[in-house]
Tab-separated table of C-alpha atoms in Angstrom:
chain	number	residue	atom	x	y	z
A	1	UNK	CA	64.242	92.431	112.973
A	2	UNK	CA	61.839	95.233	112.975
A	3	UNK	CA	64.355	98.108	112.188
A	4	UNK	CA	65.937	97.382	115.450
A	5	UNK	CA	69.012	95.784	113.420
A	6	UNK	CA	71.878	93.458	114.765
A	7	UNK	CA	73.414	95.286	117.749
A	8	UNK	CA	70.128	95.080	119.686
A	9	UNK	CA	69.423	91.510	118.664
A	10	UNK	CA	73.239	90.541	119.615
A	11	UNK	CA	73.194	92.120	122.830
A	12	UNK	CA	70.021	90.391	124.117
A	13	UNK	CA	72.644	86.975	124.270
A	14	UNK	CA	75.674	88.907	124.709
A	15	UNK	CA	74.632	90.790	127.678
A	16	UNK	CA	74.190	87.506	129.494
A	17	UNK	CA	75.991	85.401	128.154
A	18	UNK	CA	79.277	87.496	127.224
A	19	UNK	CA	80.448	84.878	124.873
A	20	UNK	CA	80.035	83.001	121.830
A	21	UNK	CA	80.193	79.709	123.432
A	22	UNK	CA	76.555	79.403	125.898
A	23	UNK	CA	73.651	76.886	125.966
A	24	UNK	CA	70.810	78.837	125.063
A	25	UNK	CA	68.307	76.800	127.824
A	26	UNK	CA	70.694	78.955	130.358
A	27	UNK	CA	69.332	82.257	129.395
A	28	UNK	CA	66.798	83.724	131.331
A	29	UNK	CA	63.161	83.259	130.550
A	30	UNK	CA	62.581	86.667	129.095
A	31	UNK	CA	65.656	86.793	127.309
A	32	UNK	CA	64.907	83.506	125.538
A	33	UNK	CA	61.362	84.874	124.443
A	34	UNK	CA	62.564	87.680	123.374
A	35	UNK	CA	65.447	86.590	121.236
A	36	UNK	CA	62.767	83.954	119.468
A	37	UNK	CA	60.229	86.832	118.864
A	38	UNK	CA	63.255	88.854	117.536
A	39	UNK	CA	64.424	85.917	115.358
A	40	UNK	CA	60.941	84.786	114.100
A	41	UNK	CA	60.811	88.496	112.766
A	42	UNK	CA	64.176	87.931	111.581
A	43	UNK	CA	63.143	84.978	109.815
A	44	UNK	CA	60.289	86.122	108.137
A	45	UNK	CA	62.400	89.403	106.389
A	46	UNK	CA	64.602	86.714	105.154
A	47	UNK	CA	61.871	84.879	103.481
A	48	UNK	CA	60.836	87.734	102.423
A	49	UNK	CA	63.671	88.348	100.297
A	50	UNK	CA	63.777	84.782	98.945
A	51	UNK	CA	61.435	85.226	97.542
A	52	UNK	CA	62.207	88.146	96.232
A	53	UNK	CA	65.087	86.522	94.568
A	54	UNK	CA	63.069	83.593	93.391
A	55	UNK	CA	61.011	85.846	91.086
A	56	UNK	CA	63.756	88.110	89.731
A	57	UNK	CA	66.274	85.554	89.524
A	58	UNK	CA	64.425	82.420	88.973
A	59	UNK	CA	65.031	80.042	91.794
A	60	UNK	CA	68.676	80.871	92.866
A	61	UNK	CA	68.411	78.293	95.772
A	62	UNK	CA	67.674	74.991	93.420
A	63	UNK	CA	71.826	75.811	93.068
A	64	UNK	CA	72.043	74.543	96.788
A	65	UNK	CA	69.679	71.944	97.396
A	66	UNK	CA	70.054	71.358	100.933
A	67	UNK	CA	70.098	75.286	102.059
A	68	UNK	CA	66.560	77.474	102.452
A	69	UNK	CA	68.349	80.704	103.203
A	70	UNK	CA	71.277	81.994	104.403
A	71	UNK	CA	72.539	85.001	106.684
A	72	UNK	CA	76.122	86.695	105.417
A	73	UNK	CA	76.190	88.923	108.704
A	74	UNK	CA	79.286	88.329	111.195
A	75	UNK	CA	77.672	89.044	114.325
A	76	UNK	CA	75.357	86.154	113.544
A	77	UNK	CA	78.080	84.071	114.770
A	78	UNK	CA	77.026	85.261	118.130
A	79	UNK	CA	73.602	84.386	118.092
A	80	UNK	CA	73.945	80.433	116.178
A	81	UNK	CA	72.983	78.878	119.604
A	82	UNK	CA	69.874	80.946	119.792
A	83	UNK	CA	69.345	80.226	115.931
A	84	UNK	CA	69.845	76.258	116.612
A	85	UNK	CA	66.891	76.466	119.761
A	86	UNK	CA	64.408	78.328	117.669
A	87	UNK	CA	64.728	76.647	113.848
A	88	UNK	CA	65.583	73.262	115.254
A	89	UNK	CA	68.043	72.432	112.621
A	90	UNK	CA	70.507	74.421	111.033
A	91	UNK	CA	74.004	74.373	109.041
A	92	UNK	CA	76.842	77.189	109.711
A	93	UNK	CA	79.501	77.681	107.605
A	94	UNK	CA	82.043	79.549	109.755
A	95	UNK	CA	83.898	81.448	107.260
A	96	UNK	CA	87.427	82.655	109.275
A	97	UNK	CA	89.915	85.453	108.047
A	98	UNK	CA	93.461	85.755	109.907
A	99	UNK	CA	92.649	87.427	112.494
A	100	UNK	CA	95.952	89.800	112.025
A	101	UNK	CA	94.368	91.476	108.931
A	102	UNK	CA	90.759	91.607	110.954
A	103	UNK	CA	92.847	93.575	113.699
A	104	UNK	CA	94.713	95.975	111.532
A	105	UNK	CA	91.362	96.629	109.017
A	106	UNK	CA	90.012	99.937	109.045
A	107	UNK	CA	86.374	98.897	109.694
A	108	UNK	CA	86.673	98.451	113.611
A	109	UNK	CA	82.816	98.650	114.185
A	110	UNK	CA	82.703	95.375	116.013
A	111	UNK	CA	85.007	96.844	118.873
A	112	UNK	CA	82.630	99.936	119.084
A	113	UNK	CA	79.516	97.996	118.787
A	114	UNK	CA	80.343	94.695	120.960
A	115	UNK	CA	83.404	95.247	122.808
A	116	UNK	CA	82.181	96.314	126.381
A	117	UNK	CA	79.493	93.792	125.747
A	118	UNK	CA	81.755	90.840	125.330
A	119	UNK	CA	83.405	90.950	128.599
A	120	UNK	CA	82.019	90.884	132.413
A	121	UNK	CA	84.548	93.650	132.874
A	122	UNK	CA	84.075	95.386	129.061
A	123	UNK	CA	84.027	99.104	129.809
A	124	UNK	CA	87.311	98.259	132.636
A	125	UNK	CA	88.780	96.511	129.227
A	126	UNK	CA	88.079	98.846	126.784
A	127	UNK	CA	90.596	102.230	128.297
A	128	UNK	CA	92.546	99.271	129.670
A	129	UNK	CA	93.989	98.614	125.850
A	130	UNK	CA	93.431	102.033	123.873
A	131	UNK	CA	94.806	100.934	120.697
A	132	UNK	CA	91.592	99.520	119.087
A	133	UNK	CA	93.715	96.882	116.518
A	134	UNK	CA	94.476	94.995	120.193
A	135	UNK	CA	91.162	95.011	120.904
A	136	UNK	CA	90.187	94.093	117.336
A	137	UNK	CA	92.332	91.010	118.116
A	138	UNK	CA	90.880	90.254	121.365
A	139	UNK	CA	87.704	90.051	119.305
A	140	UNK	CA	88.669	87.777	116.562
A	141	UNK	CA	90.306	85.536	118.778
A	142	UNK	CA	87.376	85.257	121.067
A	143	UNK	CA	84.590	84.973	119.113
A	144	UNK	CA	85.759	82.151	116.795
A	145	UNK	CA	87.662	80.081	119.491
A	146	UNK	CA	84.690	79.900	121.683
A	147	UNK	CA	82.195	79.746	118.816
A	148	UNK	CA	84.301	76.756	117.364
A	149	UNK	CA	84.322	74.856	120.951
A	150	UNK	CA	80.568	75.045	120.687
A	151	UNK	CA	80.402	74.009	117.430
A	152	UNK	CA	82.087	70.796	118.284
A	153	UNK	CA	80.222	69.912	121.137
A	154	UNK	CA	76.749	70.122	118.993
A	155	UNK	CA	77.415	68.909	115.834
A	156	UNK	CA	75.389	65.675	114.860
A	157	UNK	CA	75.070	66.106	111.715
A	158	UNK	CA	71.522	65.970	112.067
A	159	UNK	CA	70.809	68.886	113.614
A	160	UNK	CA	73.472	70.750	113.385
A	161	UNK	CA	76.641	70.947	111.506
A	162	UNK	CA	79.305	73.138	110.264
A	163	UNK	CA	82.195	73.712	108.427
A	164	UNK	CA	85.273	75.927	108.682
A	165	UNK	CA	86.595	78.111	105.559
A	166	UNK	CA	89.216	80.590	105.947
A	167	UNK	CA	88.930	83.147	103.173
A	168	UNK	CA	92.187	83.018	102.118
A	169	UNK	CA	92.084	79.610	100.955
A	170	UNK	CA	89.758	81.222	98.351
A	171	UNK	CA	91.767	83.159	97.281
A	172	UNK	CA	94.673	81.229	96.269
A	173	UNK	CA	94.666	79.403	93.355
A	174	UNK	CA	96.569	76.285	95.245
A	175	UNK	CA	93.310	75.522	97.283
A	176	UNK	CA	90.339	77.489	96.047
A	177	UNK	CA	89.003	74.445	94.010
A	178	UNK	CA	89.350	72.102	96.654
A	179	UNK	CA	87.608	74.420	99.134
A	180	UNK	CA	84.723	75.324	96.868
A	181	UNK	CA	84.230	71.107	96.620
A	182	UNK	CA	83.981	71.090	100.388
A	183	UNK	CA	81.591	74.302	100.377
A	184	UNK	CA	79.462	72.883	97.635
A	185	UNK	CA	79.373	69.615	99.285
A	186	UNK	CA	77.811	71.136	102.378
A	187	UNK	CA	75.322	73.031	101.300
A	188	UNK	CA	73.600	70.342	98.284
A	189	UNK	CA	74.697	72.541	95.624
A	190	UNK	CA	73.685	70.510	91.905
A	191	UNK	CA	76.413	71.259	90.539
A	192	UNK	CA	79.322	69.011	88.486
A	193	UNK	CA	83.285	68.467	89.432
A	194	UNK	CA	83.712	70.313	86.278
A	195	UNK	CA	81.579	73.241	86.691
A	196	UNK	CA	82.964	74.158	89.533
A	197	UNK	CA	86.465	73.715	88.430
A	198	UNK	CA	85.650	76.379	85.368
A	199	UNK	CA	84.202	78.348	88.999
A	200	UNK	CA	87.233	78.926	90.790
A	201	UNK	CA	89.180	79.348	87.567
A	202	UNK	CA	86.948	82.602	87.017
A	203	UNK	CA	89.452	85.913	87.127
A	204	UNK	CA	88.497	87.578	90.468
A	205	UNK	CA	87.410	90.594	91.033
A	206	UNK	CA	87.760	93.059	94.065
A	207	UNK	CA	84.349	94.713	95.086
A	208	UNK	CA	86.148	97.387	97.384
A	209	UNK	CA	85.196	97.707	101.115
A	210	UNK	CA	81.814	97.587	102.827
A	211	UNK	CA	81.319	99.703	105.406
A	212	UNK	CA	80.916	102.827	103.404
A	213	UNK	CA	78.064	102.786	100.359
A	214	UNK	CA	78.432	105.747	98.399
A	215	UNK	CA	74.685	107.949	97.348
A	216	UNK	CA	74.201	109.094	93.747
A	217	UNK	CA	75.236	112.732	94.862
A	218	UNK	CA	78.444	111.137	95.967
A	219	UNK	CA	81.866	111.008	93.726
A	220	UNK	CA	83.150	107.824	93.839
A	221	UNK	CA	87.351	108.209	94.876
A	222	UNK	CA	88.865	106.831	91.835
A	223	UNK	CA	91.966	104.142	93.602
A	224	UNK	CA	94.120	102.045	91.471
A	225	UNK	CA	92.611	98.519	90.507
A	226	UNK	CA	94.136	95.986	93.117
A	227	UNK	CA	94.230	91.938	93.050
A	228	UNK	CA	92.021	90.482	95.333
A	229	UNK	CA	94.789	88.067	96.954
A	230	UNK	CA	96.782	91.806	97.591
A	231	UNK	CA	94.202	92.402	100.001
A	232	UNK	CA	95.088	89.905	102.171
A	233	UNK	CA	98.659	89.130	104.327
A	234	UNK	CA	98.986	93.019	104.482
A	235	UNK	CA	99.816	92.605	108.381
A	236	UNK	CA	103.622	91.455	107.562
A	237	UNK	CA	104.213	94.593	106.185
A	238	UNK	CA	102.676	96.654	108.850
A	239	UNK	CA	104.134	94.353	112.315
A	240	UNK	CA	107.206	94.452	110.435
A	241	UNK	CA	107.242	98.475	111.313
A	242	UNK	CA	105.825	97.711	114.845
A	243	UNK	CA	107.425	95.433	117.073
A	244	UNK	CA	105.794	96.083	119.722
A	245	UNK	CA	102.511	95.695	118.293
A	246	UNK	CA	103.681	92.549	116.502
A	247	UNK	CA	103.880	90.681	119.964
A	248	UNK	CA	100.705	92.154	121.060
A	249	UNK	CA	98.821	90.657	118.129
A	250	UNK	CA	100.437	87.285	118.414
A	251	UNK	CA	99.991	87.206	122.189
A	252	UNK	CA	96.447	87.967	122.139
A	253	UNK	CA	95.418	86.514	118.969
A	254	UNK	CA	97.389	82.829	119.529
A	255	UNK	CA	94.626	80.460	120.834
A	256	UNK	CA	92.300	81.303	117.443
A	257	UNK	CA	95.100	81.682	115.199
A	258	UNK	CA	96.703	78.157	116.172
A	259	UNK	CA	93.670	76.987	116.011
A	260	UNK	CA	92.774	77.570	112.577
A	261	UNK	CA	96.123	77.199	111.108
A	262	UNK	CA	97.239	80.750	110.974
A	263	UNK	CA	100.868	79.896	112.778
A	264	UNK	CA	101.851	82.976	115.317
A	265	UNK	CA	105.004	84.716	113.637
A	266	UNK	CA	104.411	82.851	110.128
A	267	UNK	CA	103.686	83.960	107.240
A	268	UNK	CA	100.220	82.430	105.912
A	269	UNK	CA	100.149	83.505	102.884
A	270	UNK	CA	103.214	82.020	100.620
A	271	UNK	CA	103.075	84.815	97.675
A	272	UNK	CA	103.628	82.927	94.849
A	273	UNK	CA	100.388	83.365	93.039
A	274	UNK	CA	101.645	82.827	89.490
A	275	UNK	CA	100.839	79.180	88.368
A	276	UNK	CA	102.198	77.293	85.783
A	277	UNK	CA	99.154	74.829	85.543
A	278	UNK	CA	95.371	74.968	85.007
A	279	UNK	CA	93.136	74.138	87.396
A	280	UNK	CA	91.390	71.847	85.302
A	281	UNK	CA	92.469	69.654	82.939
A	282	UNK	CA	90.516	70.566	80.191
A	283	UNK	CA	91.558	73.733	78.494
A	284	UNK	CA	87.464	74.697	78.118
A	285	UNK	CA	84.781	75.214	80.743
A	286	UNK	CA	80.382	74.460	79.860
A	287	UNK	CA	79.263	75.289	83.307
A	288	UNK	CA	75.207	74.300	83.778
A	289	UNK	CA	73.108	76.472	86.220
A	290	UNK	CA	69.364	75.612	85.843
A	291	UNK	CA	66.686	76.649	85.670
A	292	UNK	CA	68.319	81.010	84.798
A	293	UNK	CA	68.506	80.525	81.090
A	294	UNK	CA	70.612	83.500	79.826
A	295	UNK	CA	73.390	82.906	77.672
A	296	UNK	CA	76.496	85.176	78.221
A	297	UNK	CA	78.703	86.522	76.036
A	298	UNK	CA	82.175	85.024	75.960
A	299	UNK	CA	84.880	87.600	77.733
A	300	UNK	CA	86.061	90.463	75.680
A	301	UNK	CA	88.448	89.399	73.452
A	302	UNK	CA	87.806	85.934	73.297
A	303	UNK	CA	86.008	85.163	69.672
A	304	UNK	CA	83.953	81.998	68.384
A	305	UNK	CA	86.804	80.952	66.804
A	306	UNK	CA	88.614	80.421	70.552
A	307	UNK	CA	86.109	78.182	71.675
A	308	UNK	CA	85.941	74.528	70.669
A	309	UNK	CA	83.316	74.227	68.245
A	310	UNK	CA	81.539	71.090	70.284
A	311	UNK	CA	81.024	73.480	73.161
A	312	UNK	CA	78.926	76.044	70.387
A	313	UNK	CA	77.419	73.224	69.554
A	314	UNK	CA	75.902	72.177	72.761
A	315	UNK	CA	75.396	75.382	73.698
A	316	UNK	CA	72.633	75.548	71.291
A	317	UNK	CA	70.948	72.641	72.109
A	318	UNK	CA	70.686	73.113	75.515
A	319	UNK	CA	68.980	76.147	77.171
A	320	UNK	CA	70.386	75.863	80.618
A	321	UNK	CA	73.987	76.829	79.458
A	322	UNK	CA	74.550	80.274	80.655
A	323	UNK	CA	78.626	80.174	79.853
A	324	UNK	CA	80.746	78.393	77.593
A	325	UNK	CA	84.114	80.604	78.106
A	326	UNK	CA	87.793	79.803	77.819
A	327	UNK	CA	89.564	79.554	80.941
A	328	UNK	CA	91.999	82.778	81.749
A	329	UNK	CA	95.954	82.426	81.450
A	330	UNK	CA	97.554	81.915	84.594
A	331	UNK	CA	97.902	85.018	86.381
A	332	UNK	CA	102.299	85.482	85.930
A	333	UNK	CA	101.776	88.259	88.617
């Protein structure tokens, strides 16, 4: 993107089109050259670190046979018409979070980046509502309604599709499995029913928040460990201390979070996280990921003598194991 990074890049669309839901032939002529030179540049820094990762890592992408790369950024939801008219043929996976926790985070740099942007009457908007989780909401709701009305008026399946995940269904153990089928589905990935069963029965872990990376000089605040499914639903708790806020949210937020299944004034989340089944039926997980050949060390705690001697076996005789672990005890908390 030549150091210009994704504000600039957004705003070229945004600016014009002051939604997430535009046919990219409507832009002007200079905006559509310029948002193709911007991507191709994109594009290439991309490739750039593929291949990167193909000769530290050892071909990551064979894992996902029908993907080339992939961008993690959320504003790139703004810009998948104008990636869809310059690569010709694309997959999205539009990953949704309830829009309630978006609105109440404490990372609110898409309503000071985008916000004036994303409206005809923006800077009007913006002192209109001055509490910025309203306009967090306004946002949320926004972007991935109209984004999702365009996705359904181009998808082909040729060249274009996409598919929905909300983040919370991987998180709970009730449909993580079945959502990581549909994920690996869509994007080719090689990989067995069984290996990624032993995937979403991993233990998950909570990499903290993003917007702040800390420099070596830097002490790290020390916070107690949390669950990863604790970071999510935190919004009952909070509305339930601010009714008036509470309707706000639900007003504003009600098309998008209808729409993808977050019910206004339910609770999403059901809380019971402690299972009293595996997710797969076998008490022991070989999981295959070829061509990386490094074998890892079963969990802490977890001896030879824990791990059916077949597995060892195979193990052995086959170089592209990289795990042969037993799965974790249902989480009772």
């Amino acid at each position: 993107m030549n150091g210009t990074g994704w504000p600039p890049l957004v705003k070229l669309a945004l600016e014009i089109t002051h939604s997430a839901n535009y046919e990219f032939k409507d832009l002007p002529k200079e905006r559509r050259d310029k948002l193709m030179e911007e991507i191709a540049l994109l594009t290439e820094d991309i490739q750039a670190g593929v291949l990167l990762g193909k000769r530290v890592l050892g071909h990551p992408n064979e894992l996902a046979t029908g993907t080339t790369f992939a961008i993690k950024a959320p504003a790139s939801m703004l810009l998948v018409p104008a990636f869809l008219a310059k690569w010709g043929k694309m997959r999205f996976i539009h990953v949704v979070r309830d829009g309630r926790d978006v609105a109440l985070s404490t990372n609110q740099s898409p309503v000071n980046k985008f916000y004036n942007t994303s409206y005809v009457d923006g800077e009007k908007r913006f002192h209109q509502y001055p509490n910025n989780n309203v306009k967090a909401m306004h946002l949320w709701n926004d972007w991935n309604a109209q984004l999702y009305e365009w996705e359904k008026r181009h998808s082909d399946g040729k060249t274009f599709d996409y598919l929905v995940i909300r983040t919370e269904d991987l998180v709970r153990d009730k449909t993580r499995l079945q959502t990581l089928l549909r994920l690996a589905d869509f994007v080719g990935a090689n990989l067995t029913d069984a290996a990624l069963c032993c995937l979403g029965s991993r233990r998950q872990k909570d990499y903290g928040k993003s917007e702040h990376i800390y420099t070596s000089q830097e002490q790290v605040p020390k916070k107690k460990k949390q669950k990863v499914y604790e970071r999510y639903g935190k919004w009952q708790a909070v509305l339930a201390q601010d009714p008036e806020l509470f309707e706000d949210l639900h007003r504003d937020g009600e098309r998008a979070l209808e729409m993808f299944g977050y019910e206004p004034k339910v609770r999403f989340m059901d809380g019971t996280y402690n299972q009293t089944k595996y997710i797969c039926e076998k008490r022991f997980c070989m999981v295959e990921y070829p061509p990386i050949r490094v074998v890892q060390r079963p969990r802490k705690g977890i001896t030879a003598r824990h791990i059916d001697p077949e597995l060892l076996r195979q193990t052995r005789n086959n170089p592209n194991i990289v795990a042969v672990h037993k799965m974790a005890e249902p989480n009772p908390h």
